[in-house]
C-alpha cells in the first residue's frame, strides 16, 4: 500500500466488499476511492461530512447536556421504541443493553423486507448458500424480482463474471435468467463477457406468486393446461424448470425488499420451495440447488444476528415486560406510532443520514431522540439529536455480510470529534443510573 | 514479592473433596483461594478474609462441557428459527442478570447463567467454521461467567482437500492446521463427516470411509489420517475431534469401528458416539451396537469419546454435517429445516427434533447412549455430553447424571419406554452405577485433560479457583441441579443455584508454532477465489479481549514434533 492508502470494508451495500482501496488527502480531511469501488462506495467514502453538534429542539448544546436530556426523556417513557437501527454489531450490543434496561421495543428501518425472509425461516426453513460458493460453483443463476445491481452494484462482476473459479469453470458460460422485476430492470450486468445475453422473462412482481407457483409445479413435473401465466408463455417457464434440473449447481436469488405487497413472505416461501424440490424431487440426486436471499443493508443482518443471540429473538422484539418477546406483526414502527403504543421514539441511523419518516411522526406529539449520521436533516426538529461517528469511516465496527456467514471489521479511516453510538448508549445508561440514584 | 495483605484469602473449610487429577476421592480437607487461584495452605499468620464452612458438602472443580453448541452461525439460526422454543422459557432481567429466553437454543446470556447455575465453569463450541469464527467468538463473548473456546472445523474445506489431492507433504498440512488454529483462535481441530460436507456440494448424498470424493482425489480415511497426525505433531493437546461419516444411519457402527483405526494409532476423539453406534438387526433393521463400540473403545487407548446422550423431549439439532442433516430434514419436528453450503469452507444443517419415549428408534437411541456410558470402563476416555442441543439441552445434565448413578431410577425410566426397544436393549442387565469420583473424572479432570486445560478441572495448587460446592443428596438430579456455591476464578458467582454475580470468563486457545510461509499460498488463494481478504479472516486478540471484558488464555502445546524431512 502506498502512503495514506488503505484497504477497507465498505458498508454501503450488503455485499460488504472488503478490498476497497481508499486514499486520504494530506490533511486527512477528505478521501478518494482508488480501486475496487463502485458508485455506492464512492458516495460513501467520498461524502462531505457536516460539522455537526448535538441539539435540543434544534438548538446546539454540548454532548453532556444532550445525553442528560435524552436520559431524562427516556426516564419518563413507559414504552420507548428504538427504531431505524442503522448500526453494526458493537452498536447493537450497546442498544440491546439499553433496551433491556428500559423495556424498549426494537425495529429496524428495513424490517418489512427482513421479516419476509425471517417468517419463512421460522415457518419452513430453507436451503441457502453464500457468496464464495456462488462465485466458484454457480452454473445457472435465476434472479427473481430484481436486477440485483441497483442495490448491489458489483454483484455480477465479483461473483458471476469472476475470471477464475476453483473448479475449472469457464464463467462466461454461466447462464443468467431474470424472472419478474417489472419496469426499469437493468439487466445489462447479466451480459456474459463472451457476449451472451441473459434470458429476461419479465412480469410485475405482484404477479410473481402465480408465476413461481407455476414454476414449482413444472419442476415437480406437472402437466399444465394453460399456455400463459401472468403474460408469460408457459414454454418459457418450462424452459427455466428444465434448465434448473440440468444445472450442476443452480442458485436462485431474490430481494425480499422488492416484494412490496401483502403476504409476500408466501412468495419467498414458494421460491425456497423450488430449491427444496430441486434438491429432493422425484428426479432425486440429479442436481444441487441453493437459495441466496439478498438483504437491504444498513446493518440489517448485523442487527438481526445480535438481537437473536443476546435475546433469543430476531427483530421485531420487545423488552416491555422485562423479558424478550417477539411479534413480527405488532412490533412495527408504523403500527406502534399510529396506534400510540410507543411514547418515545429513539431513531438510530449511523451509516446514512436517514431521518425518521416525517409521515410517521405527523399525527402525534411523542418525543423523539435521534442518534445518527452528522449530516442528518430534519423537517421537524427532534427533541434531542446526537450526531455520532459514521461507521466504517470515522468509527471501527464489525458487520455481518448479507449471507450472515461472514462478519468483517469496519475501519476507522478518519478522525472525528463526535462520540460513537456505543459510547452514547453507554452514557445514556449511566445518566439513567444517576437519575435513579438521585444524583 | 507481593505483599500478602494486599490480597484476599478465602478458605473453603472441611469440604469433602473429589479431585481425580490428584486421586482425591471424597477426602475432607480445606481449600485456599488467593487472587482467583487455588493455593497451598498459607502461613498461619496470613489473615483469612473469608471462610466458608463446607462441612458435609461435596466439593469439585467447576464442570467442563467439552462439546456444546453455544456459539456461531448454526446456533444463531436455531435460535432465530424457533421462537416456539423460547415462548414460556423467558427470563426477566434482574438487578444482576440481563433478560433472555430459550430452552433448546437459549440466548447467550441465558446460556452462561444456566451453565454457571449447574456448577459448570467452561464450555467448548465444537464446530467453529473457520470463515464464521468471528461470529462464534462474538457469541461466546456475550456468554457470561463461563470460560469458553472452540474447535475449528477442517476436512471439507477446499484448501485442505486440494492439498491432499496434490499429495502435499505432512509438514505443509501441519502448517495449514496450525495457521487455522491461530486465525480462528481455536483450541482444537474438528472434522465433521470428513469430506462429506464438500461432497454434498458436488451432489454426493453419502460418503463412506473409503469412498472417493467426486472431485478431489481423497477419501475420508485420508483426511482423518492426515489431520489426526497434524494435530498430534503440532503438540495440540486435544486429539482430532471427529464427527464420523454416516451419522444416524442404521448399521453405521461398522464405519465407527473402522474410523477408530483410520488414524493409524494417532489419538482421536469420537464425538457424540451414540449417534454412530447403530446396528441394523431385528425386524426394524435398527439395533444397538453399544457393546461392540464400548469394547473397541476399551481396547483402543488412543481413542476417546463423548456420548451425545439423547433425552426425551423437544430439541433442535444443529450440525456442520449438511449432508446428513439434509436427509434428517425429513424427520424434522416441527417441520422445518435450514441447510447451508458455506464459503467453500464448510456447511451447516439445523433441524428441530422431538425425541419420544414411545418411539422405537428414539427409545433405543436413549438406551444405546446409556449402554455406552455403562459398558465403557475408563471414565478418563468417555465424556458426559448430550451434544447440546442435538441430543438434549445441556440443562438436562443433572437428570443424565442421575440415570448414570442410580440403577433403580434408570430401570424405572427404562420400563416406561417403547416395549420393542426394551426388548432390543441389554440396559436393565447392567448393574453399574457411576460414583461421584467417576462423575468428577468425566465432567472435570478428564475433560480438562482432554481439551488441554492445564489449570482447570482440578483443585491442586495454582489451578484457577473454578470450584463447585454441592449438598450431598441421594437424589443426584437434585444435587447436581442446584449447587450451594460456585466460584469462578475465586469469585462467588452462584449461591443456592442462582447467579449472584456476573463475570465474563476467558477464551482458551492454543498457538502451536508453524512456518508462516504457508500464508503466501493462502494469500494468493484468497485473492483469487474467496470473497474476503485473508487479513479479515484472522481474528485478532483485541477482538476477543473486547476492551478488557474478555481474555485469551493460551494453553501449552507440549511434545511438538520437529518437521520431518
Ligand atoms: Zn456436536
PDB file of N, CA and C in Angstrom, chain A residues 95 114 118 186 188 238 269 292 318 323 325 338 352 359:
ATOM      1  N   UNK A  95     -27.085  -1.146  22.232  1.00  0.00           N
ATOM      2  CA  UNK A  95     -28.528  -0.861  22.169  1.00  0.00           C
ATOM      3  C   UNK A  95     -29.325  -1.954  22.883  1.00  0.00           C
ATOM      4  N   UNK A 114     -36.879  -7.672   5.774  1.00  0.00           N
ATOM      5  CA  UNK A 114     -36.242  -8.754   6.542  1.00  0.00           C
ATOM      6  C   UNK A 114     -37.275  -9.774   7.010  1.00  0.00           C
ATOM      7  N   UNK A 118     -37.481 -13.801   7.396  1.00  0.00           N
ATOM      8  CA  UNK A 118     -37.473 -14.414   8.723  1.00  0.00           C
ATOM      9  C   UNK A 118     -38.701 -15.306   8.921  1.00  0.00           C
ATOM     10  N   UNK A 186     -32.568  -3.278 -14.883  1.00  0.00           N
ATOM     11  CA  UNK A 186     -31.305  -3.079 -15.596  1.00  0.00           C
ATOM     12  C   UNK A 186     -30.586  -4.424 -15.697  1.00  0.00           C
ATOM     13  N   UNK A 188     -28.280  -5.251 -17.839  1.00  0.00           N
ATOM     14  CA  UNK A 188     -27.021  -5.199 -18.586  1.00  0.00           C
ATOM     15  C   UNK A 188     -25.883  -5.942 -17.879  1.00  0.00           C
ATOM     16  N   UNK A 238     -41.368 -23.471 -18.557  1.00  0.00           N
ATOM     17  CA  UNK A 238     -40.928 -24.871 -18.688  1.00  0.00           C
ATOM     18  C   UNK A 238     -39.432 -24.930 -18.969  1.00  0.00           C
ATOM     19  N   UNK A 269     -41.439 -18.026   0.360  1.00  0.00           N
ATOM     20  CA  UNK A 269     -41.553 -19.446   0.681  1.00  0.00           C
ATOM     21  C   UNK A 269     -41.642 -20.298  -0.589  1.00  0.00           C
ATOM     22  N   UNK A 292     -30.328 -17.821  -2.418  1.00  0.00           N
ATOM     23  CA  UNK A 292     -29.449 -16.739  -1.969  1.00  0.00           C
ATOM     24  C   UNK A 292     -30.301 -15.494  -1.712  1.00  0.00           C
ATOM     25  N   UNK A 318     -39.392  -7.016  21.750  1.00  0.00           N
ATOM     26  CA  UNK A 318     -39.642  -6.010  22.777  1.00  0.00           C
ATOM     27  C   UNK A 318     -39.255  -6.519  24.155  1.00  0.00           C
ATOM     28  N   UNK A 323     -38.822  -9.061  29.896  1.00  0.00           N
ATOM     29  CA  UNK A 323     -38.152 -10.187  29.238  1.00  0.00           C
ATOM     30  C   UNK A 323     -38.415 -10.069  27.745  1.00  0.00           C
ATOM     31  N   UNK A 325     -39.758 -10.491  24.069  1.00  0.00           N
ATOM     32  CA  UNK A 325     -40.935 -11.011  23.376  1.00  0.00           C
ATOM     33  C   UNK A 325     -40.737 -10.732  21.899  1.00  0.00           C
ATOM     34  N   UNK A 338     -48.651   4.687  14.948  1.00  0.00           N
ATOM     35  CA  UNK A 338     -50.003   5.102  14.573  1.00  0.00           C
ATOM     36  C   UNK A 338     -51.028   4.692  15.625  1.00  0.00           C
ATOM     37  N   UNK A 352     -26.068   6.154   7.149  1.00  0.00           N
ATOM     38  CA  UNK A 352     -26.579   7.153   6.208  1.00  0.00           C
ATOM     39  C   UNK A 352     -27.412   8.167   6.966  1.00  0.00           C
ATOM     40  N   UNK A 359     -43.833  11.439   7.943  1.00  0.00           N
ATOM     41  CA  UNK A 359     -45.206  10.943   7.937  1.00  0.00           C
ATOM     42  C   UNK A 359     -45.532  10.185   9.212  1.00  0.00           C
TER      43      UNK A 359
END
